mmCIF file of C-alpha atoms in Angstrom:
data_model
loop_
_atom_site.group_PDB
_atom_site.id
_atom_site.type_symbol
_atom_site.label_atom_id
_atom_site.label_comp_id
_atom_site.label_asym_id
_atom_site.label_seq_id
_atom_site.Cartn_x
_atom_site.Cartn_y
_atom_site.Cartn_z
ATOM 1 C CA MET G 105 0.045 -0.023 -0.077
ATOM 2 C CA ILE G 106 2.874 2.482 0.677
ATOM 3 C CA THR G 107 4.326 1.694 -2.733
ATOM 4 C CA GLU G 108 1.043 2.085 -4.568
ATOM 5 C CA ALA G 109 0.138 5.507 -2.509
ATOM 6 C CA ALA G 110 3.741 6.777 -3.491
ATOM 7 C CA GLU G 111 3.328 5.898 -7.086
ATOM 8 C CA ALA G 112 0.293 7.974 -7.395
ATOM 9 C CA TYR G 113 2.912 11.061 -6.933
ATOM 10 C CA PRO G 114 5.697 9.776 -8.835
ATOM 11 C CA SER G 115 7.745 13.178 -9.229
ATOM 12 C CA ASP G 116 8.536 13.623 -5.675
ATOM 13 C CA ALA G 117 7.301 10.220 -3.980
ATOM 14 C CA PRO G 118 10.825 9.103 -2.874
ATOM 15 C CA THR G 119 11.683 12.326 -1.163
ATOM 16 C CA ARG G 120 8.379 12.093 0.552
ATOM 17 C CA LEU G 121 8.929 8.490 1.516
ATOM 18 C CA ARG G 122 12.438 9.281 3.026
ATOM 19 C CA ARG G 123 10.702 12.293 5.093
ATOM 20 C CA ILE G 124 8.198 10.010 6.517
ATOM 21 C CA ALA G 125 10.944 7.179 7.158
ATOM 22 C CA THR G 126 13.034 9.382 9.013
ATOM 23 C CA ILE G 127 10.432 10.626 11.408
ATOM 24 C CA ALA G 128 9.170 7.232 11.894
ATOM 25 C CA GLN G 129 12.573 5.741 12.559
ATOM 26 C CA PRO G 130 12.781 6.667 16.433
ATOM 27 C CA VAL G 131 9.142 5.692 17.243
ATOM 28 C CA ASP G 132 8.290 2.805 14.937
ATOM 29 C CA PRO G 133 11.359 0.851 13.310
ATOM 30 C CA ASN G 134 9.049 -1.664 11.376
ATOM 31 C CA LEU G 135 7.229 1.188 9.672
ATOM 32 C CA ALA G 136 10.584 3.156 8.877
ATOM 33 C CA LEU G 137 11.866 -0.227 7.316
ATOM 34 C CA ASP G 138 8.894 -0.550 5.059
ATOM 35 C CA VAL G 139 8.911 2.928 3.903
ATOM 36 C CA PHE G 140 12.701 3.088 3.013
ATOM 37 C CA ALA G 141 12.121 -0.068 1.320
ATOM 38 C CA ALA G 142 9.483 1.590 -0.767
ATOM 39 C CA ALA G 143 11.608 4.529 -1.433
ATOM 40 C CA ALA G 144 14.509 2.376 -2.506
ATOM 41 C CA LYS G 145 12.192 0.467 -4.834
ATOM 42 C CA LEU G 146 11.168 3.733 -6.449
ATOM 43 C CA ASP G 147 14.640 5.211 -6.573
ATOM 44 C CA PRO G 148 17.190 2.335 -6.170
ATOM 45 C CA ASP G 149 20.236 4.396 -7.212
ATOM 46 C CA HIS G 150 19.815 7.006 -4.530
ATOM 47 C CA ALA G 151 22.837 6.064 -2.008
ATOM 48 C CA GLY G 152 21.179 7.951 0.851
ATOM 49 C CA THR G 153 18.068 5.854 0.661
ATOM 50 C CA ARG G 154 20.045 2.786 0.538
ATOM 51 C CA TYR G 155 22.124 3.756 3.582
ATOM 52 C CA MET G 156 18.870 4.655 5.492
ATOM 53 C CA LEU G 157 17.191 1.225 4.354
ATOM 54 C CA ALA G 158 20.492 -0.451 5.729
ATOM 55 C CA ILE G 159 20.237 1.450 9.194
ATOM 56 C CA ALA G 160 16.482 0.331 9.617
ATOM 57 C CA TYR G 161 17.438 -3.389 8.741
ATOM 58 C CA ARG G 162 20.171 -3.072 11.322
ATOM 59 C CA SER G 163 17.824 -1.368 13.900
ATOM 60 C CA LYS G 164 15.213 -4.132 13.514
ATOM 61 C CA ALA G 165 17.778 -6.727 13.994
ATOM 62 C CA LYS G 166 18.765 -5.357 17.375
ATOM 63 C CA LEU G 167 15.224 -5.672 18.537
ATOM 64 C CA VAL G 168 14.764 -9.471 17.678
ATOM 65 C CA SER G 169 15.944 -12.108 20.301
ATOM 66 C CA SER G 170 17.516 -14.774 18.448
ATOM 67 C CA ILE G 171 20.362 -15.230 15.799
ATOM 68 C CA ALA G 172 17.968 -16.892 13.734
ATOM 69 C CA GLN G 173 15.812 -13.933 13.272
ATOM 70 C CA SER G 174 18.573 -11.067 13.443
ATOM 71 C CA ASP G 175 21.150 -12.906 10.777
ATOM 72 C CA PRO G 176 18.898 -12.517 7.969
ATOM 73 C CA LEU G 177 18.290 -8.657 8.695
ATOM 74 C CA TYR G 178 21.920 -8.026 9.243
ATOM 75 C CA LYS G 179 22.566 -9.741 6.003
ATOM 76 C CA GLN G 180 20.145 -7.442 4.308
ATOM 77 C CA ALA G 181 21.518 -4.379 6.244
ATOM 78 C CA ALA G 182 25.056 -5.528 4.752
ATOM 79 C CA GLU G 183 23.722 -5.603 1.245
ATOM 80 C CA GLN G 184 22.143 -2.162 1.633
ATOM 81 C CA PHE G 185 25.256 -0.770 3.069
ATOM 82 C CA ARG G 186 27.473 -2.139 0.200
ATOM 83 C CA ALA G 187 25.057 -0.630 -2.234
ATOM 84 C CA ALA G 188 24.991 2.623 -0.595
ATOM 85 C CA ALA G 189 28.927 2.663 -0.581
ATOM 86 C CA ASP G 190 28.943 1.638 -4.292
ATOM 87 C CA LEU G 191 26.500 4.233 -5.388
ATOM 88 C CA ALA G 192 27.876 7.458 -3.400
ATOM 89 C CA ASP G 193 29.322 9.732 -5.824
ATOM 90 C CA GLU G 194 32.544 11.904 -5.659
ATOM 91 C CA SER G 195 30.707 14.484 -3.577
ATOM 92 C CA SER G 196 29.508 12.144 -1.090
ATOM 93 C CA GLN G 197 32.701 10.430 0.266
ATOM 94 C CA THR G 198 31.545 10.915 3.812
ATOM 95 C CA LEU G 199 28.431 8.907 3.261
ATOM 96 C CA ARG G 200 30.489 6.260 1.578
ATOM 97 C CA ALA G 201 32.966 6.345 4.435
ATOM 98 C CA GLU G 202 29.921 6.127 6.801
ATOM 99 C CA ALA G 203 28.508 3.191 4.704
ATOM 100 C CA LEU G 204 31.626 1.313 4.894
ATOM 101 C CA THR G 205 32.059 1.627 8.617
ATOM 102 C CA TYR G 206 28.750 0.102 9.215
ATOM 103 C CA LEU G 207 29.090 -2.742 6.678
ATOM 104 C CA GLY G 208 32.348 -3.615 8.750
ATOM 105 C CA ARG G 209 30.348 -3.449 11.992
ATOM 106 C CA THR G 210 27.595 -5.483 10.245
ATOM 107 C CA LEU G 211 30.074 -8.108 8.867
ATOM 108 C CA ARG G 212 31.423 -8.533 12.267
ATOM 109 C CA LYS G 213 27.857 -9.012 13.743
ATOM 110 C CA LEU G 214 27.666 -11.779 11.040
ATOM 111 C CA GLY G 215 30.896 -13.575 12.094
ATOM 112 C CA ARG G 216 32.591 -12.541 8.843
ATOM 113 C CA ARG G 217 35.669 -11.329 10.306
ATOM 114 C CA ASP G 218 38.223 -11.227 7.641
ATOM 115 C CA GLU G 219 35.579 -9.156 5.358
ATOM 116 C CA ALA G 220 34.989 -6.983 8.175
ATOM 117 C CA ILE G 221 38.518 -6.164 8.922
ATOM 118 C CA ALA G 222 39.109 -5.409 4.911
ATOM 119 C CA THR G 223 36.003 -3.218 5.079
ATOM 120 C CA HIS G 224 37.024 -1.302 7.929
ATOM 121 C CA GLU G 225 40.551 -0.777 6.324
ATOM 122 C CA GLN G 226 38.796 0.475 3.172
ATOM 123 C CA ALA G 227 36.918 3.016 5.205
ATOM 124 C CA ILE G 228 39.970 4.223 7.197
ATOM 125 C CA ALA G 229 41.872 4.628 3.921
ATOM 126 C CA LEU G 230 39.105 6.608 2.802
ATOM 127 C CA LYS G 231 38.720 8.746 5.692
ATOM 128 C CA LYS G 232 42.496 9.627 5.472
ATOM 129 C CA GLU G 233 42.294 10.431 1.975
ATOM 130 C CA HIS G 234 39.424 12.991 2.380
ATOM 131 C CA ALA G 235 40.232 14.230 5.876
ATOM 132 C CA ILE G 236 37.373 12.539 7.395
ATOM 133 C CA ARG G 237 37.592 11.953 11.113
ATOM 134 C CA ALA G 238 34.074 10.621 12.119
ATOM 135 C CA LYS G 239 33.855 7.380 13.695
ATOM 136 C CA LEU G 240 37.744 6.461 12.822
ATOM 137 C CA SER G 241 37.560 5.138 16.670
ATOM 138 C CA VAL G 242 34.883 2.852 15.535
ATOM 139 C CA ASN G 243 36.929 1.654 12.553
ATOM 140 C CA TYR G 244 40.048 0.874 14.626
ATOM 141 C CA HIS G 245 38.107 -0.509 17.726
ATOM 142 C CA ASP G 246 36.293 -3.116 15.660
ATOM 143 C CA ILE G 247 39.354 -4.218 13.979
ATOM 144 C CA GLY G 248 41.235 -4.656 17.335
ATOM 145 C CA VAL G 249 38.335 -6.193 18.972
ATOM 146 C CA ILE G 250 38.119 -8.941 16.135
ATOM 147 C CA LEU G 251 41.892 -9.749 16.272
ATOM 148 C CA MET G 252 41.455 -9.775 20.227
ATOM 149 C CA GLN G 253 38.441 -12.384 19.826
ATOM 150 C CA SER G 254 40.691 -14.353 17.380
ATOM 151 C CA GLY G 255 43.513 -14.707 20.093
ATOM 152 C CA GLN G 256 45.573 -12.344 18.095
ATOM 153 C CA PHE G 257 46.569 -10.162 21.220
ATOM 154 C CA GLU G 258 49.649 -8.591 20.199
ATOM 155 C CA ALA G 259 48.152 -7.608 16.841
ATOM 156 C CA ALA G 260 45.120 -6.086 18.379
ATOM 157 C CA LEU G 261 47.404 -3.734 20.430
ATOM 158 C CA GLU G 262 47.852 -1.099 17.477
ATOM 159 C CA PRO G 263 44.433 -0.691 16.265
ATOM 160 C CA ILE G 264 43.005 -0.335 20.004
ATOM 161 C CA THR G 265 45.734 2.095 20.760
ATOM 162 C CA LEU G 266 44.656 4.057 17.565
ATOM 163 C CA ALA G 267 41.039 3.856 18.700
ATOM 164 C CA ALA G 268 41.720 5.457 22.105
ATOM 165 C CA SER G 269 43.658 8.134 20.506
ATOM 166 C CA HIS G 270 40.746 9.024 18.270
ATOM 167 C CA SER G 271 38.122 8.779 20.943
ATOM 168 C CA GLN G 272 36.903 10.644 23.833
ATOM 169 C CA ASN G 273 35.150 10.228 27.212
ATOM 170 C CA ARG G 274 33.279 7.048 27.831
ATOM 171 C CA ILE G 275 34.347 5.474 24.430
ATOM 172 C CA HIS G 276 38.167 6.567 25.017
ATOM 173 C CA PHE G 277 38.374 4.732 28.562
ATOM 174 C CA GLN G 278 36.582 1.797 27.168
ATOM 175 C CA ASN G 279 39.416 1.435 24.665
ATOM 176 C CA LYS G 280 41.730 2.091 27.624
ATOM 177 C CA SER G 281 40.308 -0.844 29.518
ATOM 178 C CA ILE G 282 40.597 -3.124 26.286
ATOM 179 C CA LEU G 283 44.307 -2.229 26.401
ATOM 180 C CA GLY G 284 44.655 -3.041 30.076
ATOM 181 C CA VAL G 285 43.021 -6.514 29.272
ATOM 182 C CA LEU G 286 45.391 -6.979 26.195
ATOM 183 C CA HIS G 287 48.664 -5.966 28.316
ATOM 184 C CA ARG G 288 47.753 -8.242 30.883
ATOM 185 C CA ARG G 289 46.855 -11.244 28.475
ATOM 186 C CA LEU G 290 50.543 -10.746 27.036
ATOM 187 C CA GLY G 291 51.977 -10.586 30.573
ATOM 188 C CA ASN G 292 52.804 -6.793 30.369
ATOM 189 C CA LEU G 293 51.455 -6.181 33.981
ATOM 190 C CA LYS G 294 52.893 -2.645 34.433
ATOM 191 C CA GLN G 295 51.438 -1.418 31.147
ATOM 192 C CA ALA G 296 48.098 -3.073 32.016
ATOM 193 C CA ARG G 297 48.074 -1.433 35.383
ATOM 194 C CA THR G 298 48.811 2.010 33.820
ATOM 195 C CA HIS G 299 45.622 1.557 31.579
ATOM 196 C CA HIS G 300 43.356 0.329 34.208
ATOM 197 C CA GLU G 301 44.348 3.105 36.710
ATOM 198 C CA ALA G 302 43.561 5.594 34.053
ATOM 199 C CA VAL G 303 39.933 3.819 33.594
ATOM 200 C CA LEU G 304 39.625 3.999 37.435
ATOM 201 C CA ARG G 305 40.639 7.509 38.017
ATOM 202 C CA SER G 306 38.240 8.670 35.337
ATOM 203 C CA VAL G 307 35.347 6.820 37.187
ATOM 204 C CA TYR G 308 36.240 7.250 40.742
ATOM 205 C CA GLY G 309 38.814 9.947 40.859
ATOM 206 C CA ARG G 310 41.290 7.686 42.428
ATOM 207 C CA LYS G 311 44.078 5.254 41.674
ATOM 208 C CA GLY G 312 43.173 1.805 41.646
ATOM 209 C CA GLY G 313 44.503 -1.198 43.720
ATOM 210 C CA PRO G 314 46.908 -3.661 42.884
ATOM 211 C CA LEU G 315 45.968 -5.898 39.857
ATOM 212 C CA ALA G 316 44.278 -9.385 41.181
#
């Protein structure tokens, strides 16, 4: 019904649908998903629409309780993020970088670790080329966490250190905490303590006790 109604006003239907879906997103993710899907059907080459459709799929995936339900939604999100990145023109490098960043995060959710790392590295290269600083910490963080989860603690140190240097406030100290864990796993107890104490001082305003 949404598509049929929009097709009655073809000249500006995709724009109207995007506006409706953007308003609906915070209050009704299912409606937003349906409306963005209708807009994408009418205007499949619009990178922004494909990006927002991907966000809608990802948002819905977070609301379901089982992997069996969420995985198909994350796969749809990954497909739309990839399309948005491919469709973004030269004047939309920030959108392309954002789409690649969320594609990397979504591939990580799906357990496709090598693809996720490669995608985040592509996003980092694009951001450096065009001086885009937004969410650089997310790219480095995800790479580091994937390596950490794979048992590659030494390799994870550099991306997590870079994630900490590109983040602020709570996210900064989350990365500092991960650095503490990594150093502890590697037997670098002095470095581990330094990072954990920095986190404790940020939370409690005091130094922490000895490591257990």
